[in-house]
Coordinates of C-alpha atoms and ligand atoms in Angstrom, one line a residue:
Chain A
M1 CA 12.7 58.6 47.5
S2 CA 14.3 61.9 48.0
Q3 CA 18.2 61.0 47.7
K4 CA 18.5 63.5 50.5
I5 CA 16.6 61.4 53.1
T6 CA 18.4 58.9 54.8
S7 CA 16.1 57.4 57.3
Y8 CA 12.5 56.5 57.2
Q9 CA 10.5 56.5 60.4
G10 CA 8.1 53.7 61.6
R11 CA 8.6 50.8 63.6
E12 CA 7.0 47.4 62.4
I13 CA 5.3 44.9 64.7
T14 CA 6.5 41.8 63.4
P15 CA 4.6 38.6 62.9
D16 CA 6.3 36.9 65.6
E17 CA 5.6 39.8 68.1
V18 CA 2.0 39.3 67.0
K19 CA 2.1 35.7 67.5
E20 CA 3.7 35.8 70.9
G21 CA 1.5 38.9 72.1
K22 CA 4.8 41.0 72.4
Y23 CA 3.1 44.3 72.0
L24 CA 0.9 46.4 74.2
D25 CA -2.6 46.9 72.9
I26 CA -6.2 47.2 74.1
V27 CA -9.0 44.9 72.7
Y28 CA -12.6 46.0 72.4
K29 CA -15.7 44.6 70.7
F30 CA -18.0 46.8 69.5
E31 CA -21.4 45.2 69.0
P32 CA -24.0 47.7 67.8
K33 CA -27.4 46.7 66.2
Y34 CA -29.0 48.8 63.4
S35 CA -32.7 48.6 62.0
W36 CA -32.6 50.0 58.4
A37 CA -36.0 51.0 57.0
A38 CA -36.1 49.8 53.6
G39 CA -37.2 53.0 52.0
V40 CA -40.1 53.5 49.4
A41 CA -38.7 51.9 46.4
I42 CA -37.2 48.9 47.9
S43 CA -39.9 48.2 50.3
R44 CA -42.2 47.6 47.4
F45 CA -39.4 45.5 45.7
L46 CA -38.9 43.4 48.7
T47 CA -42.8 42.8 49.0
E48 CA -43.0 41.8 45.4
L49 CA -40.0 39.5 46.0
K50 CA -42.0 37.9 48.7
D51 CA -44.8 37.2 46.1
G52 CA -42.1 35.7 43.7
K53 CA -42.0 38.6 41.4
I54 CA -39.2 41.1 40.3
V55 CA -40.4 44.8 39.7
A56 CA -38.6 47.7 38.4
R57 CA -39.3 51.6 38.1
K58 CA -39.9 53.3 34.7
C59 CA -38.7 56.8 33.9
Y60 CA -41.0 58.0 31.0
K61 CA -38.3 60.8 30.3
C62 CA -35.3 58.5 29.4
E63 CA -37.5 55.4 29.1
R64 CA -34.9 53.4 31.3
I65 CA -36.6 50.6 33.3
L66 CA -34.6 50.5 36.5
V67 CA -33.3 47.6 38.7
P68 CA -32.9 48.0 41.6
P69 CA -35.9 50.4 41.5
R70 CA -35.6 53.9 42.7
M71 CA -38.4 56.5 43.1
Y72 CA -36.3 59.2 41.1
C73 CA -34.4 58.9 38.1
E74 CA -30.6 60.0 39.0
Q75 CA -29.9 60.9 35.3
C76 CA -33.1 63.0 34.5
Y77 CA -33.5 64.0 38.3
R78 CA -37.2 63.7 38.4
P79 CA -39.5 61.2 39.8
T80 CA -39.8 57.8 38.2
D81 CA -43.2 57.2 36.9
E82 CA -44.4 53.7 37.0
W83 CA -43.9 50.2 38.6
V84 CA -43.1 47.4 35.9
Q85 CA -43.0 43.6 36.6
V86 CA -39.7 42.3 35.0
K87 CA -38.7 38.7 34.4
D88 CA -36.9 36.6 36.8
T89 CA -34.5 35.4 34.1
G90 CA -31.4 37.4 32.9
T91 CA -28.1 37.2 31.5
V92 CA -24.6 36.6 33.5
N93 CA -22.8 40.0 33.0
T94 CA -19.9 38.7 34.8
F95 CA -19.1 36.1 37.7
S96 CA -16.7 35.1 40.3
I97 CA -16.0 32.1 42.5
S98 CA -15.1 33.5 45.9
H99 CA -13.0 31.3 48.2
V100 CA -13.3 33.9 51.1
G101 CA -16.1 35.0 53.3
T102 CA -17.1 38.5 54.5
D103 CA -13.9 38.8 57.1
A104 CA -11.5 37.2 54.3
R105 CA -11.4 33.9 56.2
R106 CA -11.2 31.0 53.8
L107 CA -14.5 29.1 53.0
K108 CA -14.8 25.4 52.9
T109 CA -17.4 25.8 49.9
P110 CA -16.8 28.6 47.5
I111 CA -19.5 31.1 46.9
L112 CA -20.5 31.6 43.3
V113 CA -21.3 35.3 42.6
A114 CA -22.7 37.1 39.6
V115 CA -23.9 40.3 38.4
V116 CA -27.2 39.3 36.3
D117 CA -28.7 41.6 34.0
I118 CA -32.4 41.3 34.4
D119 CA -34.7 40.5 31.3
G120 CA -37.1 43.1 30.7
A121 CA -35.2 45.9 32.5
S122 CA -32.9 48.3 30.4
P123 CA -29.8 46.8 28.9
G124 CA -27.2 46.6 31.7
M125 CA -29.4 46.9 34.6
G126 CA -27.9 44.3 36.9
I127 CA -28.2 43.0 40.4
L128 CA -25.8 41.3 42.5
H129 CA -26.8 37.6 43.3
N130 CA -25.3 34.1 43.8
L131 CA -25.5 31.3 41.3
G132 CA -26.3 27.6 41.9
E133 CA -27.0 24.3 40.4
V134 CA -24.1 24.8 38.1
E135 CA -20.4 23.2 37.8
R136 CA -18.0 25.9 38.4
S137 CA -16.4 25.3 35.2
K138 CA -19.4 25.7 33.3
I139 CA -20.3 29.1 34.3
S140 CA -19.5 31.9 31.5
V141 CA -20.3 35.3 30.8
G142 CA -23.5 35.6 28.7
M143 CA -24.9 32.5 30.2
K144 CA -28.8 32.6 30.4
V145 CA -30.1 32.1 34.1
Q146 CA -33.3 32.1 36.1
A147 CA -33.9 32.7 39.8
V148 CA -34.6 29.7 42.0
W149 CA -37.0 31.0 44.6
K150 CA -37.6 29.9 48.1
G151 CA -40.9 28.4 48.9
S152 CA -43.7 30.8 49.4
E153 CA -44.3 30.1 52.9
E154 CA -40.3 30.7 53.5
R155 CA -40.0 34.1 51.8
Q156 CA -40.0 37.0 54.0
G157 CA -39.4 39.9 51.9
A158 CA -35.8 39.9 51.5
I159 CA -33.1 39.7 48.6
T160 CA -32.5 36.0 49.6
D161 CA -36.1 35.1 48.9
I162 CA -34.1 34.2 45.6
R163 CA -31.9 31.5 46.6
Y164 CA -29.6 31.9 43.5
F165 CA -29.9 31.8 39.8
K166 CA -29.4 28.6 37.7
P167 CA -28.6 28.2 34.2
I168 CA -31.5 27.6 31.8
Chain B
M1 CA -8.8 84.0 39.4
K2 CA -7.1 80.9 40.4
R3 CA -3.5 80.9 41.5
R4 CA -0.9 78.3 40.5
V5 CA 0.1 75.9 43.3
A6 CA 3.5 74.1 43.9
I7 CA 4.6 71.3 45.9
V8 CA 7.5 72.2 47.8
G9 CA 8.2 69.3 50.2
A10 CA 7.3 65.5 50.8
G11 CA 7.5 62.8 53.4
I12 CA 6.6 59.1 54.0
T13 CA 7.0 56.6 56.8
L14 CA 7.6 52.8 56.4
F15 CA 4.6 51.1 54.9
R16 CA 4.0 47.9 56.9
R17 CA 1.2 45.3 57.7
R18 CA 1.1 46.4 61.5
M19 CA 3.0 49.5 63.0
L20 CA 3.6 50.2 66.6
E21 CA 2.9 54.1 65.9
T22 CA -0.7 55.4 66.5
P23 CA -2.5 57.4 63.5
K24 CA -1.2 60.4 65.3
E25 CA 2.5 59.4 65.5
L26 CA 2.5 58.2 61.8
S27 CA 0.9 61.5 60.7
F28 CA 3.5 63.4 62.8
E29 CA 6.5 61.5 61.1
A30 CA 5.4 62.0 57.5
S31 CA 4.5 65.6 58.1
K32 CA 7.9 66.4 59.9
M33 CA 9.7 64.8 57.1
A34 CA 7.8 66.9 54.6
L35 CA 8.3 70.0 56.5
D36 CA 12.1 69.3 56.9
S37 CA 12.4 68.7 53.2
A38 CA 10.8 72.2 52.4
G39 CA 12.9 74.0 54.8
L40 CA 9.7 75.1 56.9
T41 CA 8.4 74.7 60.4
L42 CA 4.8 74.3 61.3
K43 CA 4.7 78.0 62.2
D44 CA 5.0 78.6 58.4
I45 CA 2.0 76.5 57.7
Q46 CA -1.3 78.4 57.3
S47 CA -3.8 75.4 56.8
V48 CA -4.0 71.7 56.9
V49 CA -5.9 69.1 54.9
S50 CA -6.0 65.8 56.0
G51 CA -7.4 62.3 54.4
S52 CA -8.1 59.0 55.9
A53 CA -10.3 56.3 54.7
P54 CA -13.2 54.4 56.6
D55 CA -13.4 55.0 60.3
A56 CA -14.2 51.2 60.5
F57 CA -10.5 50.5 60.3
D58 CA -9.5 52.3 63.5
G59 CA -12.9 52.0 65.3
V60 CA -12.5 55.6 66.0
H61 CA -15.3 57.9 64.9
M62 CA -14.4 61.5 64.1
K63 CA -11.0 60.3 62.9
G64 CA -10.2 63.8 61.5
E65 CA -10.5 65.3 65.0
Y66 CA -8.7 62.4 66.7
Y67 CA -5.5 62.6 64.7
L68 CA -5.6 66.6 64.5
D69 CA -2.6 67.1 66.7
G70 CA -0.3 64.6 64.8
M71 CA -1.3 66.3 61.6
G72 CA -0.1 69.6 63.0
A73 CA -3.6 71.2 62.7
I74 CA -4.3 72.6 66.1
G75 CA -5.6 75.9 65.9
K76 CA -5.4 76.2 62.1
P77 CA -8.3 75.8 59.5
H78 CA -8.3 72.1 59.1
E79 CA -10.4 69.9 56.9
R80 CA -10.6 66.1 56.4
V81 CA -11.6 65.1 52.9
Y82 CA -12.8 61.6 52.2
V83 CA -13.5 59.7 49.1
G84 CA -12.7 56.0 50.1
G85 CA -9.5 54.9 48.2
G86 CA -9.6 58.0 46.2
T87 CA -8.7 60.0 49.3
G88 CA -4.8 60.1 48.8
V89 CA -5.1 62.1 45.7
F90 CA -8.2 64.0 46.8
T91 CA -6.2 65.2 50.0
P92 CA -3.7 67.4 47.9
I93 CA -6.7 68.4 45.6
G94 CA -8.5 69.8 49.0
G95 CA -5.1 71.5 49.6
W96 CA -5.0 73.0 46.2
W97 CA -8.4 74.8 46.8
N98 CA -6.9 76.3 49.7
V99 CA -4.0 77.8 48.0
A100 CA -5.5 78.3 44.6
S101 CA -8.3 80.2 45.8
G102 CA -5.9 82.7 47.5
L103 CA -7.1 81.9 51.0
Y104 CA -3.6 80.7 52.2
D105 CA 0.0 80.6 50.9
T106 CA 1.1 77.3 52.6
C107 CA -0.9 74.1 53.2
L108 CA 0.2 71.0 54.8
C109 CA -1.5 67.9 53.3
V110 CA -1.4 64.5 55.3
A111 CA -2.8 61.2 54.4
E112 CA -2.7 58.7 57.1
E113 CA -4.1 55.0 57.4
K114 CA -3.9 52.2 59.9
M115 CA -5.7 49.2 58.7
S116 CA -4.3 46.9 61.3
P117 CA -6.6 47.4 64.3
L118 CA -9.6 45.7 62.8
H119 CA -9.7 41.9 63.5
P120 CA -9.6 39.2 62.2
H121 CA -8.9 41.2 59.0
P122 CA -9.3 44.6 57.5
Q123 CA -11.3 43.4 54.7
Y124 CA -14.2 43.1 57.1
A125 CA -14.5 47.0 57.1
F126 CA -15.4 46.9 53.5
W127 CA -18.4 44.8 54.0
S128 CA -20.3 47.8 55.4
I129 CA -19.9 49.7 52.1
F130 CA -22.2 47.5 50.4
D131 CA -26.1 48.2 50.2
Q132 CA -27.2 46.9 53.5
I133 CA -30.8 45.6 52.3
L134 CA -29.9 44.1 48.6
E135 CA -26.2 43.1 48.8
R136 CA -25.0 42.4 52.3
P137 CA -27.1 39.6 53.0
L138 CA -25.5 37.8 50.1
G139 CA -22.3 37.6 52.2
T140 CA -20.4 40.1 50.3
T141 CA -16.7 41.0 50.5
L142 CA -14.8 43.7 48.6
L143 CA -12.9 41.1 46.5
W144 CA -16.3 40.3 44.9
I145 CA -16.4 43.7 43.0
F146 CA -12.8 43.7 41.8
S147 CA -13.1 39.8 40.7
L148 CA -16.5 40.7 38.8
E149 CA -14.9 43.8 37.3
M150 CA -11.7 42.0 36.3
R151 CA -13.7 39.3 34.7
R152 CA -15.8 41.8 32.7
Y153 CA -12.8 43.6 31.7
M154 CA -11.0 40.4 30.5
H155 CA -14.1 39.1 28.6
K156 CA -14.6 42.4 26.8
Y157 CA -11.3 42.6 25.2
G158 CA -10.1 39.1 25.3
I159 CA -7.5 39.7 27.8
K160 CA -5.6 36.9 29.5
E161 CA -4.7 36.6 33.2
E162 CA -1.1 36.3 32.4
E163 CA -1.1 39.5 30.7
I164 CA -2.6 41.2 33.9
A165 CA -0.1 39.4 36.0
E166 CA 2.7 41.4 34.5
V167 CA 1.6 44.4 36.1
A168 CA 2.2 42.6 39.6
V169 CA 5.6 41.5 38.5
K170 CA 6.6 44.9 37.4
N171 CA 5.3 46.8 40.3
K172 CA 6.5 44.2 43.0
G173 CA 9.9 44.3 41.4
N174 CA 10.0 48.3 41.2
A175 CA 9.2 48.2 45.0
V176 CA 12.4 46.5 45.8
D177 CA 14.0 50.1 45.2
H178 CA 11.5 51.8 47.5
P179 CA 12.9 52.3 51.1
S180 CA 9.2 52.3 52.5
A181 CA 7.9 49.1 50.7
Q182 CA 6.2 46.2 52.5
L183 CA 6.3 43.7 49.6
G184 CA 9.0 44.6 47.1
A185 CA 10.1 41.1 45.4
K186 CA 11.4 39.7 42.2
I187 CA 8.6 37.4 41.1
T188 CA 7.5 35.9 37.9
V189 CA 4.1 35.6 36.1
D190 CA 4.2 32.0 36.8
D191 CA 4.2 32.9 40.6
V192 CA 1.2 35.0 40.2
M193 CA -0.5 32.5 38.2
R194 CA 0.2 29.7 40.7
S195 CA -0.6 31.9 44.0
E196 CA -3.8 30.8 45.9
P197 CA -7.2 31.6 44.1
I198 CA -8.8 33.9 46.5
C199 CA -11.8 35.2 44.4
E200 CA -11.4 33.8 41.0
P201 CA -10.1 35.2 38.6
V202 CA -8.4 37.1 41.4
K203 CA -5.4 35.3 43.0
R204 CA -3.4 36.3 45.8
L205 CA -0.5 37.9 44.0
D206 CA -2.9 40.0 42.1
V207 CA -3.6 41.9 45.3
S208 CA -2.0 44.6 47.2
P209 CA -1.6 44.0 51.0
P210 CA -3.4 45.7 53.9
S211 CA -0.8 48.2 55.3
D212 CA -0.2 51.0 58.1
G213 CA 1.5 54.2 57.0
A214 CA 1.3 57.8 56.3
A215 CA 2.5 60.3 53.6
A216 CA 2.7 64.2 53.3
V217 CA 3.1 67.0 50.9
I218 CA 3.5 70.7 51.6
L219 CA 1.8 73.0 49.0
A220 CA 2.6 76.8 48.4
S221 CA 1.5 79.6 46.3
E222 CA 3.9 80.6 43.5
K223 CA 5.2 83.5 45.4
V224 CA 6.2 81.4 48.3
A225 CA 7.3 78.3 46.5
K226 CA 10.0 80.3 44.5
K227 CA 11.4 81.8 47.5
L228 CA 11.8 78.4 49.1
T229 CA 13.1 76.3 46.2
D230 CA 14.4 76.6 42.6
Q231 CA 12.6 73.1 42.1
P232 CA 9.0 73.5 42.8
V233 CA 6.5 70.8 41.2
W234 CA 3.5 72.5 39.8
L235 CA 0.3 71.0 40.8
D236 CA -1.1 72.2 37.3
G237 CA -4.4 70.2 37.0
V238 CA -6.8 68.5 39.4
G239 CA -9.9 66.6 38.5
W240 CA -12.3 64.5 40.6
T241 CA -15.8 62.8 39.7
L242 CA -18.0 60.1 41.2
D243 CA -20.5 57.6 39.8
S244 CA -23.4 56.4 41.6
T245 CA -23.2 53.4 44.1
H246 CA -25.5 51.4 41.7
W247 CA -22.4 49.7 40.6
T248 CA -24.3 46.6 39.1
N249 CA -25.9 49.0 36.6
R250 CA -22.6 50.1 35.3
D251 CA -20.3 49.3 32.6
L252 CA -17.7 47.5 34.6
A253 CA -15.0 47.1 31.7
Y254 CA -14.4 50.8 31.5
P255 CA -14.1 53.5 34.3
E256 CA -16.0 56.4 32.8
Y257 CA -15.7 58.3 36.1
V258 CA -11.7 58.1 35.7
E259 CA -12.1 59.4 32.1
K260 CA -14.2 62.4 33.4
A261 CA -11.7 63.3 36.3
A262 CA -8.8 63.0 34.0
K263 CA -10.3 65.2 31.2
M264 CA -11.0 67.9 34.1
A265 CA -7.3 67.8 35.0
Y266 CA -6.0 67.8 31.5
K267 CA -8.1 70.8 30.5
M268 CA -7.0 72.7 33.4
A269 CA -3.3 71.8 32.8
G270 CA -3.8 72.5 29.0
I271 CA -2.8 68.8 28.3
K272 CA -4.3 68.0 24.8
N273 CA -2.5 64.5 24.1
P274 CA -2.0 63.0 27.4
R275 CA -0.3 59.9 25.8
K276 CA 2.3 62.3 24.3
E277 CA 2.5 64.9 27.2
I278 CA 2.5 62.9 30.3
D279 CA 6.0 61.5 30.8
V280 CA 5.6 59.3 34.1
A281 CA 2.4 57.9 35.7
E282 CA 1.2 56.6 39.0
P283 CA -2.3 55.1 38.3
Y284 CA -4.0 53.4 41.4
D285 CA -3.1 49.8 41.6
P286 CA -4.8 47.9 44.5
F287 CA -5.1 45.0 42.0
D288 CA -3.0 44.4 39.1
Y289 CA -5.7 44.8 36.4
K290 CA -6.7 48.1 38.0
E291 CA -3.6 49.6 36.7
L292 CA -4.6 48.6 33.0
H293 CA -8.2 49.9 33.8
H294 CA -7.0 53.1 34.9
L295 CA -4.5 53.7 32.1
E296 CA -7.3 53.3 29.7
G297 CA -9.5 55.7 31.7
L298 CA -6.8 58.1 31.9
Q299 CA -6.5 58.1 28.1
L300 CA -2.9 57.0 28.3
A301 CA -3.8 53.6 26.5
G302 CA -6.7 52.8 24.1
K303 CA -9.7 50.7 25.5
G304 CA -8.4 47.0 26.2
E305 CA -4.9 48.1 24.9
A306 CA -3.2 48.7 28.2
P307 CA -2.3 44.9 28.7
K308 CA -0.4 44.9 25.5
M309 CA 1.4 48.0 26.4
T310 CA 2.7 46.6 29.8
V311 CA 3.7 43.1 28.0
D312 CA 5.7 45.2 25.4
G313 CA 7.7 46.9 28.3
V314 CA 6.3 50.5 27.5
T315 CA 5.4 50.8 31.1
Q316 CA 8.7 49.8 32.7
R317 CA 11.0 52.4 34.3
D318 CA 13.0 52.6 31.1
G319 CA 10.2 52.5 28.9
D320 CA 8.4 55.2 26.7
L321 CA 5.5 55.7 29.6
P322 CA 7.0 54.5 32.8
V323 CA 4.0 53.4 35.1
C324 CA 4.1 53.0 39.0
P325 CA 7.9 53.4 39.2
S326 CA 7.4 53.7 42.7
G327 CA 6.4 49.8 43.0
G328 CA 2.7 50.9 43.4
L329 CA 0.3 49.7 46.0
L330 CA 1.1 46.1 44.8
G331 CA 4.8 46.6 46.2
V332 CA 5.0 49.6 48.4
G333 CA 1.7 48.5 50.1
N334 CA -1.8 50.0 50.6
P335 CA -2.5 52.0 53.6
I336 CA -5.6 53.2 51.6
A337 CA -5.3 57.1 52.0
A338 CA -1.5 57.1 52.5
A339 CA -1.0 55.1 49.2
G340 CA -2.6 57.7 47.2
M341 CA -0.3 60.3 48.7
M342 CA 2.7 58.1 48.1
K343 CA 2.0 58.4 44.4
I344 CA 1.8 62.2 44.6
C345 CA 5.1 62.0 46.5
E346 CA 6.6 59.7 43.9
I347 CA 5.7 62.1 41.1
F348 CA 7.2 64.9 43.1
W349 CA 10.4 63.1 43.5
Q350 CA 10.6 61.8 39.8
L351 CA 10.1 65.3 38.5
R352 CA 12.9 66.7 40.7
G353 CA 15.1 63.8 39.6
E354 CA 15.4 62.8 43.2
A355 CA 14.1 59.2 43.1
G356 CA 17.3 57.5 43.3
K357 CA 17.4 53.9 42.2
R358 CA 13.8 54.4 41.0
Q359 CA 14.3 57.3 38.6
V360 CA 12.8 57.0 35.3
K361 CA 15.2 56.7 32.2
K362 CA 13.4 59.5 30.3
D363 CA 13.6 63.1 31.2
A364 CA 10.3 63.3 32.9
R365 CA 8.8 66.9 33.2
T366 CA 5.2 66.2 33.4
G367 CA 3.5 63.4 35.5
L368 CA 0.3 62.2 36.8
A369 CA -0.9 60.4 39.9
Q370 CA -4.5 58.9 40.0
A371 CA -6.4 57.2 42.9
W372 CA -9.8 55.5 42.8
G373 CA -12.1 54.1 45.3
D374 CA -15.4 53.9 47.1
L375 CA -18.0 51.4 45.6
M376 CA -16.1 51.7 42.3
Q377 CA -17.1 54.8 41.6
V378 CA -14.6 57.8 42.3
G379 CA -11.6 59.1 40.2
T380 CA -9.1 61.5 41.6
V381 CA -6.4 63.0 39.2
A382 CA -3.3 65.3 39.8
V383 CA -1.2 66.6 36.9
M384 CA 2.2 67.9 37.9
R385 CA 4.8 69.7 36.2
S386 CA 8.6 70.4 36.8
Ligands
LIG1 ZN1 -34.7 59.2 33.4

């Protein structure tokens, strides 16, 4: 710090004060509800998931096959041209074993997460998903995996229509 | 034509997990310290730029308007800039626009963050940065993207977790000498390796803490700066770029957006060989591997070579390229926007030779501060000269 500065402002609320509730605060719980329209590209993507298929959009200019699909190519900045069905197999680009949930609370059973580069899409076109039917110590970058789908009557047009990806 | 811009004062509060002060009060304390150190009062300030990260931490929407009076911005041209974790360095970049453009001769830049209001944990706010249709239903946490990126980086270059842990050891050690620091400590690589795995390969001691705090700097035009001090620190290069939120389509081993931001700043500052010309650097280190990732993106290390540089001691305070002499986010703490501004303050003090126990050994004339954030997509860079 500047050597000239001798005192630093700020009053910490210590862990003990938190535990004993020894500070004045106001508590409020915000419980809003949102309804997000899925959009043009992702509505189609979700509808196809319901049918057990993964689809992408192709841009004729850069020839990339994009997953998740978008109606415009952000690189060429023009509309994409065509729906393309890609495979439900892929390669683990990277993975993690998560011991925490959304709110940072510890989980009893860790979640296995990965970026899976989808076969049939352009190189590096990955999606975020979970891994399953695999021992933690056996997961590796470069591992080939395949989607494990929910039963057709269970599927509802959501990313979770794929339960997880398993090694093949 | 753009004008040369100087930093003429800096201020910072304590960084702690939970502070009694409100965002307004924290902002006031940091701003007042910055004004005092420049020998100015609020009357001398013509415009104010503020920075704060997600409103979701505070549960106060229009936060820029809420904290305004603590920032000394009533009745003045004020703007809030926001690029997630990159905000702290983006705030003085916003101030630079104000002064370099010729609009104003003085600008107060304040960055503030209170992460503690959100329960059960500030991490929860980050859930809402993920794609609401394709990613959130999978139970995302911010730690996922860090652990996925760290794994890819390690895989691509054959880097070991122990090498990455050296960054946490160095930065937490450096923070022992920072009066604001939340987590300064002398630890070992073994301590990091044995700490709780929270999102493998990320372990507890690989991660910076949630914090409350504020930091501020005063910018001035060349004419005003030279009247105020014989030690102005020049903000000679600024750069910023963003990539898309399609982070799963990106090369996770290399932050190209940081490279682009750095090249913009280097060009502006006339820097041709950053590794030779930058004397001291404060890259963004919310996780230990991020310091390495960013050194490479900043062209201060070759791709995959930053770990070796660290293990060899090059980045220590007495090394050839001191990195995070402040103690970084890992040691001083991570009140998001204020953490980036803390790095600007540190380079300011280092270049003036006022960093006390933290002063780097080499004669530092040119320094760099960088921040990073949003959905792994933004780089903000500032090059400073004494
Ligand atoms: Zn295209």
